[in-house]
Structure formats: structure tokens, C-alpha cells
Amino acid sequence: MSTIASTSLTMSSSIIAFLDFFGIAVFAISGALTAGHKRLDIFGVMVVALITCLGGGTLRDLILDAHPVVWIENTSYLFAGIIAAFATFVIARFYRMPMRMLEVCDAIGLAFFTIAGMQKAQALGHSPEISLLMGLMTGVAGGILRDIVCNEIPLIFHKEIYATAAIVGGGLFLVFQYIGFGPEISMIVGMLTILTLRLTGIFMGLSMPAFLFSDDERN
Amino acid sequence: MSTIASTSLTMSSSIIAFLDFFGIAVFAISGALTAGHKRLDIFGVMVVALITCLGGGTLRDLILDAHPVVWIENTSYLFAGIIAAFATFVIARFYRMPMRMLEVCDAIGLAFFTIAGMQKAQALGHSPEISLLMGLMTGVAGGILRDIVCNEIPLIFHKEIYATAAIVGGGLFLVFQYIGFGPEISMIVGMLTILTLRLTGIFMGLSMPAFLFSDDERN
Amino acid sequence: MSTIASTSLTMSSSIIAFLDFFGIAVFAISGALTAGHKRLDIFGVMVVALITCLGGGTLRDLILDAHPVVWIENTSYLFAGIIAAFATFVIARFYRMPMRMLEVCDAIGLAFFTIAGMQKAQALGHSPEISLLMGLMTGVAGGILRDIVCNEIPLIFHKEIYATAAIVGGGLFLVFQYIGFGPEISMIVGMLTILTLRLTGIFMGLSMPAFLFSDDERN
């Protein structure tokens, strides 16, 4: 088992590093495109992209007092976001962006960021409920900040199953850990759950129930 | 005096604990209702409610470097906010919310949060002016963040006497402490002042002077 | 050289103190005027003014974990912002504000805040790229927060050369330090570059390229 574990650890290390940058890039692209719809200039596009891809992790680190903040400790996250935003700025002039594919990539980013955020909170010794909240924050706060900066009501507050996917998947991650499954199995189960739920939401157009006032029903 | 003091301390401990959760609940309801007017889904309602009831204290703790942040130290605040928001989400479907009564409750929340925020800053050794600012932040920042997230200009920037009540009451709290009154008397005076001023604002429709450009007068 | 250096150090200390308060005042005025255009009341005007003039430095200090935050360490910044905002509130009722002159003052504030923010990050031992980002944050985040609170898309994301000026000037500041020039020369070169570029932007109406979707070109 130990050889398999160490092999899978090495393999999973590179996968995690890949998913990390993949998530950063996808969120940066989503920020750049939202900024683009507002006709922002190259600087605005950069800032909105960075807020989108680094905002969630930054907020988590500030609240958990986990200094240095993730992109100060490792500036390659910063450069990954800048490069992805710049590429989007250039490419979108010439090609129609494949929106549906980007949504799928964004779902992968959400799945990974949520679980990674939970693991960071757990590593700092926080309780399961705080870890779940911090995972959720890591996964969705960037998108919320993106929409606030772009003067929109955050999309994830009224679009198809999004945060709910993160909550359910993050919850399962905790349950699997609690039952006694290893960190890798738990992580994979959590991520796949988030991904599946989110993709179901995208392709079946499912959304959560919205707030309804009793007045609405009368009028 | 000592028996009275200790009795009143015990009594006031339970009152303070009650006011704490009362404030959380009222602010969470106000957040949930604002989110409801924007037709957010259940998740959006939860997030806006939590930002409203915990945002002010979180911002204060981040700026004062007072870790762990209040709701990480005591997760029952978090659950109180979630329960209040969920209850609002459900109840508002069937009953018309008693808006005027909610405004009165919100005034109690403002009064308590402002003074409690000042006490926390003072306990950390901060000057009177910083404590006043931190109390104000605890009392009003949640509502400001609520409106920013919901894409509105913060209500308290242009509604009836709100922050002014907190500033005056917080100032009196400081003056009473300075003169030599005990912490309880000072706290009660401060809170009652805020409450009275805010209720006067609500029921008499008083507001603070608004910004006026000289051009307005000419045209 | 040493006499000249010490004389110039004394001189530059007072100049720096002057520029510090000048920057605070100018940014507070810009915040108050933006709030004024939204017809906020005196409290709203104060809050928006303080967010504008202290927001960038606060965000920088939170992210760098540099406690106490700048205006808690030195409350005179706070009072400078409050006085400037109050003066604007009063004066704007009677006089037309000299907008073009305010833009020039704002450019001076931008130049100084950017370089001062970089120096603080460097003093805390951060790398050139993080220092540049922190300088940029110190210079522009206040204006971004001002516009978010006032429910506008941040002006600096689509107006004439603004952040670009800060990036180029901040970059030159780093290059001059790297080459071996003294801190004062480097600072002056950086600030003058930012000022010149920003003034060029204002008076020649130059702006950065905006995001363009390929669809735009087709339709």
C-alpha cells in the first residue's frame, strides 16, 4: 500500500498543481469576460480578472489570519491570472469565446477551489463547519466580488445550482473523512460531487427556489 | 453595592447574550428581505443575510487584527444568522412581514451592536475615537455591505437619522465613562440614546441634510 | 554629500508629510463629490470620503498583515479626511468646484500614494512585483471602492490613463532603485512619471484600449 500511496501522492501532487492553475486561469477568464461585457479597458479587465480568481482565497486567508496571503506566498498564481486575463483580452477580439465549454471549466474550478479551501482551513485546525464555509468562500467569493465590481447582482445568487453544489460536495468530503476514508478518496468524492451537480445544473437548467413574498401570490 | 453589582452583572450577562442574538437575528432578517426584493435564490438570501448580520463585526475584527473573527470563535452566531434567514425565506411566502416592527427591532440591533463594538475596541486598548469608529462600523457596515451586494446605494446614506444616532449615542457612552459612571450605566445610556434617536427618525421621518451642489440652487 | 543628504532628508520629510495629507485631502474631496452626485446625506458623504482616502491603504495593510492599520496608528489621517469631506460638503453649496484643478490634485495624490505604498511594502521585505501591486492598490483601490459604494462601475476601469500611469511610474521607481540610484531620486522619478502620464491622459484625453468582442466587429 505504501508504494501505491507514495506513487499516488506524487501523481496527485502534480494533478493538484495543475488543477490549482487551471482553476486560477478559468476564473480569470470568467472575470475578464464579465469585464469585457462592461467595455472596461485593459487595466479594468486585469483587475476584475484578478479579483475573480484570487478574491475568494484572499478573503479566506484574511478571515483565517493565514498570512502571507496565498498569492503573496506564491506569486505564480498572480502571473497565471494576469496571463489568462491578457490572453482573453486579445483572443476575444478575434474569436467567439466557447461559452458552454467555459462554464464546464468553471465547474471544475469551483469543485477544486472549494475542496482546496476546506483543506487549508482544516490544516489550520478549524472545525468542520468553519472549514465548509471557508471552502465555499474560496469557491464562490471571487465570482461574487467580480459581479459587485462590475455593478451586477451576483450571478450565483440567482443562476442554476452553483453554491449548493459546493455545499453538498463539501459536506460529502467531510462525511467521507469522518467515516475514515483517506484524504485522496474524500477529495475525489467531494470534487466529483460538486462537478456533477454543477454540470447537471448547467445542462438541465436547474436552479434553487427563489425568495417569494406573500404579496406576490396575492397580486 | 457589591451584591447589587454582582446581581446586575449576572442579569446583564444574560441580557447581553440575548441582545447579541437578537441583533444577529434582526440584521439577518433585514438582509434576507433585501435579498428577497431582488428575487435571489435561497443561497443568495443566506449569503446576503450573513453578510448583513456578521459583516460589521468581521470588518471590525479584521481591521483591529482581533483574531479569531467573532463568528469563528463562536459559531452559534453563524447558526443564529442562518436560522433567522431561513425562517424569513419560509415565512415571507405566507405572511406579510411587519415592516414597521422590523425597523424598531433593527434600531435595537443598531444600539446594541454599536456599543458592543465600542467595548470590544476599548478592551483591545484602542483610543476613544477609534473605539467610536469601530462601534459605528460594527453597527452599520453590515447594512452597507448588504446594499452593495444587492446593487443598491446604501440605504443608511440617505434615509432617516441612522448612523447619526449611533455616533451621538456612542459619544455619550464615552462621555459617561469619562465622567466616571460604571460600565453598565454608560452602556444603558448609550444604547437608549441610539434607540431613542433612531426611533425618532423612523416615526418622525427626520433625516440628515443631503449634499447640495451650488449649481442646483442656480438652476 | 552628507550635509546635503541630511538637509534634503529634513526637507523631504516635511514634503512627504505634506504630500501625505495632501493626498488624503484630495481623495476625500473626490469621494465627497461622488457621494454628492448621488445626493447622499452628510454621513454618507463622510463614509464615502473616508473609504476613498483610506480604503487603498487599509486594504494594503490588511493584505500585508501590517497592523495597526495606517489610520489607527496615526488618527490624524482620519481627521484630515473628515475635515476635507466636511469642508467639501459645506463649500460645494456655495461655490462651483474647480473640477479640472481637482483632477490635477488627484493626479498628485495618485503619484504620491503609489510610491508611498510601494515603499511600505518594500520596508516590510516584499518582492518588487508584490511591492508594485501594493503601490497600485494604495493608489487606486480607494477610488474603486468609492465607485462600488456609490453603485457605479469604477471610473478608473474606463477613463483616461490612470492605473497605467501608476504601473509605469512604479516600475521606473523599481528600475532606478535597481540601477543604484538613491531612494529620493528614485521616488522623485517615479512620482513625476506618474504625474506626467496622468496629466497627459487628462489634457489629451488619452485612454487605454477597451475590451472588444469579436462579435462587435461583425455586427
XYZ file of C-alpha atoms in Angstrom:
657
model
C 0.000 0.000 0.000
C 2.835 2.377 0.864
C 4.285 2.288 -2.667
C 0.895 2.860 -4.187
C 0.259 5.660 -1.702
C 3.544 7.392 -2.441
C 3.087 6.975 -6.196
C -0.428 8.292 -5.995
C 0.831 11.114 -3.788
C 3.362 12.151 -6.419
C 0.770 11.826 -9.120
C -1.819 13.693 -7.125
C 0.701 16.449 -6.320
C 1.094 17.237 -9.993
C -2.651 16.908 -10.544
C -3.298 19.315 -7.670
C -0.753 21.794 -9.006
C -2.392 21.518 -12.420
C -5.924 21.977 -11.010
C -4.730 24.968 -8.996
C -3.534 26.829 -12.062
C -6.416 25.538 -14.133
C -8.847 26.992 -11.577
C -6.991 30.312 -11.473
C -6.973 30.542 -15.274
C -10.651 29.649 -15.685
C -11.794 32.111 -13.026
C -9.542 34.822 -14.515
C -11.109 34.226 -17.939
C -14.604 34.450 -16.460
C -13.614 37.752 -14.789
C -12.104 39.100 -17.994
C -15.236 38.237 -19.991
C -17.570 39.881 -17.449
C -15.361 42.972 -17.517
C -15.433 42.803 -21.300
C -19.216 42.937 -21.370
C -18.890 46.221 -19.451
C -16.430 47.569 -22.047
C -13.680 48.039 -19.457
C -10.167 48.907 -20.602
C -7.213 46.526 -20.358
C -6.460 47.589 -16.785
C -10.038 47.148 -15.642
C -10.091 43.721 -17.284
C -6.915 42.753 -15.416
C -8.199 43.931 -12.044
C -11.591 42.252 -12.412
C -9.856 39.039 -13.555
C -7.512 39.068 -10.564
C -10.350 39.823 -8.138
C -12.292 36.896 -9.602
C -9.501 34.339 -9.464
C -7.778 35.452 -6.246
C -10.596 37.161 -4.319
C -12.020 34.055 -2.690
C -8.674 32.781 -1.439
C -7.673 36.260 -0.277
C -10.853 36.737 1.751
C -10.435 33.262 3.270
C -6.825 33.971 4.237
C -7.691 37.370 5.735
C -10.524 35.921 7.824
C -8.436 32.941 8.944
C -5.444 35.226 9.582
C -3.421 32.914 7.334
C -0.554 35.149 6.311
C 1.113 35.533 3.899
C -1.962 35.571 1.679
C -1.822 32.791 -0.930
C -0.689 34.887 -3.941
C 1.927 36.755 -1.900
C 3.435 33.460 -0.779
C 3.414 32.171 -4.345
C 3.358 34.931 -6.946
C 2.964 32.447 -9.792
C -0.802 32.492 -9.049
C -0.736 36.209 -9.737
C 1.083 35.754 -13.021
C -1.199 32.892 -14.066
C -4.214 35.182 -13.559
C -2.599 38.070 -15.426
C -1.603 35.887 -18.368
C -5.055 34.280 -18.619
C -6.740 37.700 -18.496
C -4.418 39.180 -21.098
C -4.891 36.198 -23.389
C -8.661 36.561 -23.086
C -8.409 40.267 -23.850
C -6.525 39.503 -27.066
C -8.263 36.317 -28.184
C -11.823 37.590 -27.648
C -11.163 40.213 -30.358
C -10.739 37.537 -32.960
C -12.648 34.502 -31.836
C -16.063 33.897 -30.384
C -15.486 32.526 -26.868
C -16.807 28.965 -26.368
C -19.169 29.908 -23.519
C -20.550 26.450 -22.783
C -17.045 24.994 -22.550
C -16.004 27.810 -20.253
C -18.912 27.010 -17.957
C -17.728 23.420 -17.740
C -14.186 24.589 -16.948
C -15.605 26.967 -14.334
C -17.367 23.999 -12.711
C -14.009 22.216 -12.454
C -12.539 25.348 -10.877
C -15.416 25.553 -8.399
C -15.010 21.888 -7.438
C -11.288 22.177 -6.894
C -11.249 25.562 -5.119
C -13.980 24.508 -2.699
C -12.209 21.349 -1.571
C -8.775 23.020 -1.552
C -10.164 25.860 0.578
C -11.620 23.339 3.029
C -8.307 21.515 3.261
C -6.499 24.771 4.062
C -8.977 25.604 6.842
C -8.690 22.066 8.235
C -4.896 22.238 8.127
C -5.162 25.391 10.261
C -7.182 23.415 12.804
C -10.675 24.773 12.139
C -13.927 22.922 12.821
C -15.847 21.110 10.050
C -18.499 23.849 9.796
C -15.951 26.662 9.527
C -13.960 24.592 7.009
C -17.073 24.078 4.897
C -17.825 27.803 4.992
C -14.221 28.637 4.089
C -14.297 26.152 1.197
C -17.500 27.727 -0.045
C -15.917 31.180 0.298
C -12.824 30.076 -1.648
C -15.026 28.681 -4.405
C -17.642 31.387 -4.812
C -16.473 34.690 -3.275
C -14.347 35.568 -6.301
C -17.397 35.385 -8.559
C -19.449 37.434 -6.107
C -16.765 40.137 -5.933
C -16.459 40.086 -9.753
C -20.144 40.895 -10.119
C -20.116 43.545 -7.377
C -17.209 45.351 -9.040
C -18.983 45.119 -12.404
C -22.133 46.572 -10.822
C -24.271 43.462 -11.207
C -26.218 41.450 -8.660
C -24.005 38.384 -8.149
C -24.926 35.822 -10.777
C -24.526 32.871 -8.454
C -27.307 34.227 -6.248
C -29.891 33.523 -8.920
C -28.442 31.170 -11.521
C -28.574 27.378 -11.786
C -27.336 25.239 -8.873
C -23.926 26.648 -8.042
C -23.150 27.222 -4.387
C -25.490 24.389 -3.483
C -23.230 22.047 -5.459
C -20.245 23.287 -3.440
C -22.092 22.861 -0.136
C -23.246 19.328 -0.912
C -19.874 18.219 -2.292
C -18.021 19.863 0.606
C -20.390 18.147 3.038
C -19.729 14.754 1.453
C -15.978 15.428 1.651
C -16.403 15.899 5.416
C -18.589 12.810 5.773
C -16.081 10.620 3.916
C -13.237 11.915 6.090
C -15.325 11.292 9.203
C -16.131 7.722 8.161
C -12.424 7.110 7.801
C -11.668 7.280 4.087
C -8.232 8.622 3.143
C -7.753 12.284 2.159
C -7.470 11.453 -1.544
C -10.652 9.402 -1.817
C -12.564 12.013 0.177
C -11.213 14.780 -2.027
C -12.118 12.977 -5.237
C -15.629 12.190 -3.995
C -16.161 15.804 -2.920
C -14.884 17.251 -6.169
C -16.796 14.843 -8.399
C -19.997 15.559 -6.481
C -19.608 19.310 -6.944
C -18.760 18.846 -10.607
C -21.681 16.513 -11.288
C -24.226 18.718 -9.516
C -22.980 21.851 -11.228
C -22.980 20.232 -14.667
C -26.483 18.922 -14.008
C -27.482 22.480 -13.170
C -25.897 23.849 -16.352
C -27.220 21.266 -18.782
C -30.650 20.783 -17.257
C -31.155 24.430 -16.328
C -31.943 23.567 -12.703
C -31.964 26.363 -10.163
C -32.703 26.768 -6.482
C -36.045 28.139 -5.245
C -36.123 31.924 -5.167
C -37.407 34.226 -2.461
C -41.118 34.823 -2.772
C -43.161 37.378 -0.871
C -46.697 36.534 0.111
C -47.720 39.734 -1.677
C -46.626 38.237 -4.983
C -49.156 35.499 -4.665
C -51.970 37.868 -3.958
C -51.296 40.308 -6.751
C -23.363 47.927 46.331
C -21.302 44.825 45.620
C -24.306 42.472 45.852
C -26.345 44.691 43.606
C -23.435 44.944 41.193
C -22.919 41.192 41.020
C -26.635 40.526 40.655
C -26.908 43.124 37.955
C -23.803 41.669 36.326
C -25.400 38.228 36.138
C -28.612 39.728 34.923
C -26.828 41.884 32.413
C -24.810 38.896 31.157
C -27.968 37.134 30.105
C -29.405 40.358 28.726
C -26.230 40.920 26.708
C -26.293 37.358 25.382
C -29.934 37.858 24.445
C -29.273 41.214 22.744
C -26.370 39.689 20.847
C -28.513 37.004 19.238
C -31.435 39.390 18.901
C -29.198 41.779 16.935
C -27.854 38.959 14.751
C -31.375 37.698 14.018
C -32.816 41.127 13.215
C -29.951 42.048 10.904
C -30.156 38.633 9.211
C -33.887 39.168 8.609
C -33.216 42.607 7.136
C -30.595 41.063 4.835
C -32.927 38.247 3.811
C -35.729 40.707 2.987
C -33.459 42.929 0.904
C -32.230 39.846 -0.958
C -35.858 38.792 -1.368
C -36.759 42.054 -3.091
C -34.051 41.176 -5.632
C -35.597 37.717 -6.162
C -32.406 35.929 -5.072
C -32.474 32.185 -4.515
C -32.182 30.537 -1.109
C -28.376 30.579 -1.251
C -28.233 34.245 -2.210
C -30.637 35.024 0.619
C -28.402 33.169 3.101
C -25.226 34.897 1.952
C -26.766 38.367 1.981
C -28.257 37.669 5.439
C -24.904 36.515 6.819
C -23.078 39.481 5.271
C -25.637 41.805 6.884
C -25.521 40.322 10.378
C -21.822 39.400 10.547
C -20.209 41.835 8.085
C -19.777 44.731 10.501
C -18.176 42.634 13.231
C -15.970 40.849 10.700
C -14.676 44.087 9.202
C -14.017 45.456 12.712
C -12.106 42.337 13.729
C -10.041 42.316 10.520
C -9.083 45.974 10.914
C -8.313 45.577 14.630
C -6.446 42.302 13.914
C -8.690 40.669 16.531
C -8.434 37.008 15.587
C -10.249 34.663 15.624
C -13.011 36.682 13.985
C -16.153 36.780 16.176
C -18.181 34.087 14.356
C -15.205 31.730 14.060
C -14.645 31.947 17.808
C -18.331 31.343 18.468
C -20.102 29.589 15.600
C -23.513 29.953 17.275
C -23.640 33.468 15.750
C -23.326 31.853 12.351
C -26.133 29.406 13.041
C -28.343 32.137 14.504
C -27.953 34.109 11.278
C -28.630 31.064 9.089
C -31.737 30.083 11.054
C -33.148 33.620 11.017
C -32.544 33.886 7.262
C -34.099 30.522 6.539
C -37.123 31.306 8.703
C -37.584 34.592 6.825
C -37.318 32.775 3.493
C -40.111 30.417 4.524
C -42.359 32.761 6.490
C -42.330 35.583 3.935
C -44.076 33.228 1.472
C -47.116 33.022 3.665
C -47.245 36.155 5.767
C -46.787 39.816 5.081
C -43.698 40.901 7.048
C -44.407 43.526 9.748
C -42.037 46.137 8.313
C -42.519 48.835 10.939
C -41.885 46.356 13.752
C -38.762 45.115 11.960
C -37.474 48.682 11.800
C -37.910 49.002 15.550
C -36.068 45.708 16.090
C -33.332 46.892 13.733
C -32.968 50.013 15.891
C -32.394 47.798 18.938
C -29.804 45.839 16.963
C -28.069 49.059 15.922
C -27.994 50.333 19.513
C -26.561 47.109 20.890
C -24.039 46.382 18.133
C -22.637 49.917 18.241
C -21.969 49.857 21.983
C -20.752 46.229 21.930
C -18.353 47.077 19.091
C -17.010 50.032 21.088
C -16.491 47.844 24.136
C -14.522 45.323 22.097
C -12.257 48.045 20.700
C -11.776 49.511 24.174
C -10.969 46.079 25.606
C -8.227 45.819 22.954
C -6.789 49.117 24.221
C -7.862 51.473 21.471
C -8.415 55.212 21.845
C -11.906 56.714 22.280
C -12.068 57.969 18.677
C -11.030 54.618 17.188
C -13.469 52.843 19.521
C -16.285 55.121 18.381
C -15.435 54.463 14.744
C -15.271 50.711 15.371
C -18.623 50.779 17.172
C -20.120 52.648 14.246
C -18.577 50.127 11.854
C -19.996 47.205 13.871
C -23.426 48.801 13.817
C -23.716 49.992 10.249
C -21.173 48.222 7.982
C -23.327 45.098 7.659
C -26.179 47.162 6.249
C -23.819 48.976 3.890
C -22.380 45.684 2.610
C -25.925 44.268 2.259
C -26.894 47.100 -0.068
C -23.639 46.948 -2.047
C -24.094 43.218 -2.685
C -27.720 43.832 -3.696
C -26.578 46.551 -6.094
C -28.216 49.459 -4.246
C -26.750 52.685 -2.917
C -26.533 52.020 0.830
C -29.859 52.962 2.368
C -28.323 54.387 5.508
C -26.530 57.020 3.438
C -29.798 58.729 2.625
C -32.523 57.510 4.987
C -33.751 58.926 8.305
C -31.269 59.503 11.135
C -29.367 56.234 11.418
C -25.611 56.467 11.737
C -26.003 59.841 13.413
C -27.921 58.095 16.193
C -25.034 55.649 16.611
C -22.451 58.440 16.674
C -24.337 60.518 19.248
C -25.146 57.521 21.477
C -21.599 56.187 21.190
C -20.266 59.639 22.061
C -22.466 59.818 25.164
C -21.262 56.341 26.163
C -17.694 57.678 26.075
C -18.619 60.847 27.987
C -20.352 58.858 30.732
C -17.351 56.562 31.081
C -15.040 59.586 31.190
C -17.098 61.283 33.911
C -16.754 58.119 35.963
C -20.048 56.265 35.626
C -19.860 52.475 35.722
C -19.753 50.405 32.514
C -23.379 49.327 32.858
C -24.867 52.783 33.329
C -22.756 54.122 30.465
C -23.826 51.246 28.244
C -27.504 51.723 29.025
C -27.323 55.481 28.430
C -25.518 54.954 25.130
C -27.932 52.301 23.906
C -31.065 54.183 24.948
C -29.790 57.323 23.235
C -29.205 55.469 19.970
C -32.581 53.774 20.224
C -34.455 56.997 21.020
C -32.802 58.956 18.216
C -33.352 56.195 15.673
C -36.994 55.739 16.655
C -37.487 59.493 16.451
C -36.029 59.321 12.967
C -38.327 56.477 11.952
C -41.563 57.827 13.394
C -40.998 61.487 12.592
C -39.313 60.894 9.244
C -36.300 63.021 10.180
C -33.227 62.800 8.008
C -29.832 64.449 7.862
C -29.086 67.258 5.399
C -28.102 65.954 1.975
C -25.258 67.086 -0.242
C -26.221 70.053 -2.359
C -24.256 71.491 -5.245
C -24.273 75.233 -5.784
C -25.412 74.523 -9.354
C -28.659 73.087 -8.009
C -29.559 76.398 -6.485
C -28.872 78.321 -9.624
C -30.761 76.089 -11.999
C 27.328 64.948 0.409
C 26.297 64.080 3.966
C 25.225 67.650 4.799
C 23.269 67.899 1.603
C 21.745 64.492 2.239
C 20.679 65.346 5.778
C 19.309 68.722 4.693
C 17.437 67.136 1.839
C 16.230 64.425 4.220
C 14.751 67.018 6.579
C 13.275 68.879 3.675
C 11.898 65.720 2.129
C 10.399 64.620 5.469
C 8.235 67.716 5.574
C 7.442 67.383 1.884
C 6.406 63.765 2.427
C 4.231 64.689 5.420
C 2.671 67.438 3.311
C 2.060 65.108 0.350
C 0.549 62.520 2.679
C -2.122 64.887 3.965
C -2.499 66.496 0.557
C -3.257 63.059 -0.936
C -5.713 62.224 1.865
C -7.499 65.560 1.421
C -7.732 65.331 -2.371
C -9.029 61.767 -2.311
C -11.532 62.679 0.435
C -12.799 65.584 -1.696
C -13.181 63.290 -4.696
C -15.136 60.844 -2.542
C -17.344 63.594 -1.134
C -18.133 64.925 -4.614
C -19.026 61.471 -5.960
C -21.272 60.943 -2.936
C -22.728 64.391 -3.556
C -23.747 63.470 -7.086
C -25.747 60.630 -5.527
C -27.452 63.083 -3.140
C -26.156 61.269 -0.058
C -26.591 62.852 3.363
C -23.722 64.226 5.444
C -22.997 60.809 6.967
C -22.948 59.066 3.612
C -20.633 61.769 2.288
C -18.255 61.248 5.233
C -18.179 57.469 4.848
C -17.622 57.576 1.099
C -14.899 60.199 1.575
C -13.124 58.086 4.205
C -13.417 54.934 2.092
C -11.904 56.830 -0.834
C -8.967 58.336 1.020
C -8.192 55.479 3.431
C -9.526 52.409 1.576
C -6.430 51.743 -0.515
C -4.041 51.911 2.426
C -6.372 49.851 4.601
C -6.665 47.077 2.028
C -2.886 47.079 1.565
C -2.277 46.846 5.314
C -4.831 44.047 5.756
C -3.319 42.009 2.926
C 0.248 42.609 4.120
C -0.812 41.938 7.736
C 0.732 45.316 8.620
C -1.032 46.125 11.877
C -2.004 48.577 13.222
C -3.656 49.766 10.029
C -2.280 53.159 8.934
C -5.128 55.377 10.254
C -5.326 53.520 13.573
C -1.619 54.091 14.114
C -1.983 57.749 13.203
C -5.513 59.078 13.643
C -4.617 62.430 12.119
C -5.205 60.806 8.703
C -8.734 60.087 9.815
C -9.326 63.648 10.930
C -7.764 65.051 7.763
C -10.228 63.018 5.700
C -13.202 64.053 7.848
C -12.290 67.736 7.708
C -11.759 67.678 3.943
C -15.097 65.901 3.421
C -16.962 68.273 5.699
C -15.398 71.300 4.024
C -16.451 69.949 0.625
C -19.985 69.354 1.907
C -20.230 72.991 3.004
C -18.282 74.716 0.238
C -19.992 72.881 -2.641
C -23.286 74.524 -1.598
C -21.930 77.951 -2.371
C -19.202 77.560 -4.948
C -18.811 75.628 -8.152
C -15.998 73.114 -7.548
C -12.970 73.633 -9.844
C -13.149 70.142 -11.384
C -10.120 70.392 -13.653
C -7.935 71.613 -10.782
C -9.212 68.770 -8.601
C -8.210 66.281 -11.286
C -4.690 67.695 -11.252
C -4.581 67.435 -7.441
C -5.893 63.876 -7.687
C -3.011 63.063 -10.051
C -0.572 64.309 -7.393
C -2.327 62.125 -4.818
C -2.120 59.111 -7.124
C 1.590 59.678 -7.745
C 2.408 60.015 -4.070
C 0.195 57.207 -2.735
C 1.503 54.731 -5.302
C 5.161 55.310 -4.459
C 4.489 55.548 -0.707
C 2.571 52.255 -0.847
C 5.485 50.627 -2.666
C 7.934 51.898 -0.065
C 5.830 50.458 2.755
C 5.692 47.039 1.061
C 9.455 47.155 0.419
C 10.113 48.127 4.035
C 8.179 45.009 5.056
C 10.528 42.923 2.890
C 8.265 42.169 -0.068
C 9.443 41.414 -3.593
C 9.432 44.054 -6.363
C 6.311 42.633 -8.035
C 4.304 42.487 -4.793
C 5.524 45.994 -3.911
C 4.382 47.295 -7.292
C 0.978 45.671 -6.837
C 0.666 47.084 -3.319
C 1.633 50.556 -4.541
C -1.001 50.297 -7.245
C -3.533 49.121 -4.663
C -2.693 52.049 -2.361
C -3.105 54.478 -5.235
C -6.254 53.193 -6.917
C -8.253 50.899 -4.579
C -9.811 53.834 -2.721
C -11.274 55.166 -5.964
C -12.518 51.701 -6.923
C -14.224 51.234 -3.535
C -15.707 54.765 -3.805
C -17.404 53.866 -7.079
C -18.583 50.458 -5.841
C -20.208 52.027 -2.775
C -21.824 54.673 -4.990
C -23.138 51.944 -7.291
C -21.043 52.883 -10.328
C -18.651 50.829 -12.416
C -15.241 52.020 -11.210
C -14.311 55.088 -13.232
C -10.652 54.179 -13.443
C -11.534 50.999 -15.342
C -12.605 53.009 -18.359
C -11.315 56.567 -18.079
C -8.140 58.170 -19.422
C -4.749 56.659 -18.495
C -4.854 56.247 -14.729
C -3.652 52.953 -13.316
C -1.314 52.595 -16.281
C 0.422 55.773 -15.140
C 0.851 54.252 -11.671
C 2.209 50.985 -13.086
C 4.721 52.680 -15.391
C 5.891 55.159 -12.734
C 6.086 52.442 -10.096
C 8.069 50.290 -12.500
C 10.538 53.112 -13.165
C 10.879 53.632 -9.403
C 11.950 49.967 -9.128
C 14.325 50.233 -12.096
C 16.025 53.326 -10.664
C 16.458 51.602 -7.298
C 17.841 48.524 -9.041
C 20.346 50.545 -11.046
C 21.584 52.033 -7.785
C 20.041 55.486 -7.545
C 19.227 56.726 -4.034
C 15.718 56.403 -2.589
C 14.939 60.089 -3.085
C 15.916 60.277 -6.734
C 14.041 57.046 -7.462
C 10.990 58.358 -5.641
C 11.018 61.680 -7.490
C 11.441 59.955 -10.875
C 8.599 57.549 -10.097
C 6.240 60.269 -8.893
C 6.992 62.652 -11.760
C 6.438 59.856 -14.271
C 3.033 59.017 -12.803
C 2.086 62.697 -12.653
C 3.204 63.394 -16.225
C 1.430 60.379 -17.688
C -1.773 61.074 -15.786
C -1.772 64.765 -16.766
C -1.147 63.756 -20.375
C -4.162 61.466 -20.085
C -6.332 64.228 -18.628
C -5.370 67.011 -21.002
C -5.089 64.942 -24.165
C -8.000 62.635 -23.399
C -5.898 59.511 -23.894
C -7.295 56.208 -22.697
C -6.273 52.572 -22.774
C -7.703 50.118 -25.313
C -11.038 48.662 -24.206
C -12.194 45.067 -24.325
C -13.663 44.194 -27.688
C -15.575 41.044 -28.541
C -15.172 39.554 -31.984
C -18.977 39.797 -32.298
C -18.752 43.566 -32.130
C -16.705 43.643 -35.282
C -19.124 41.504 -37.173
C -22.247 43.383 -36.269
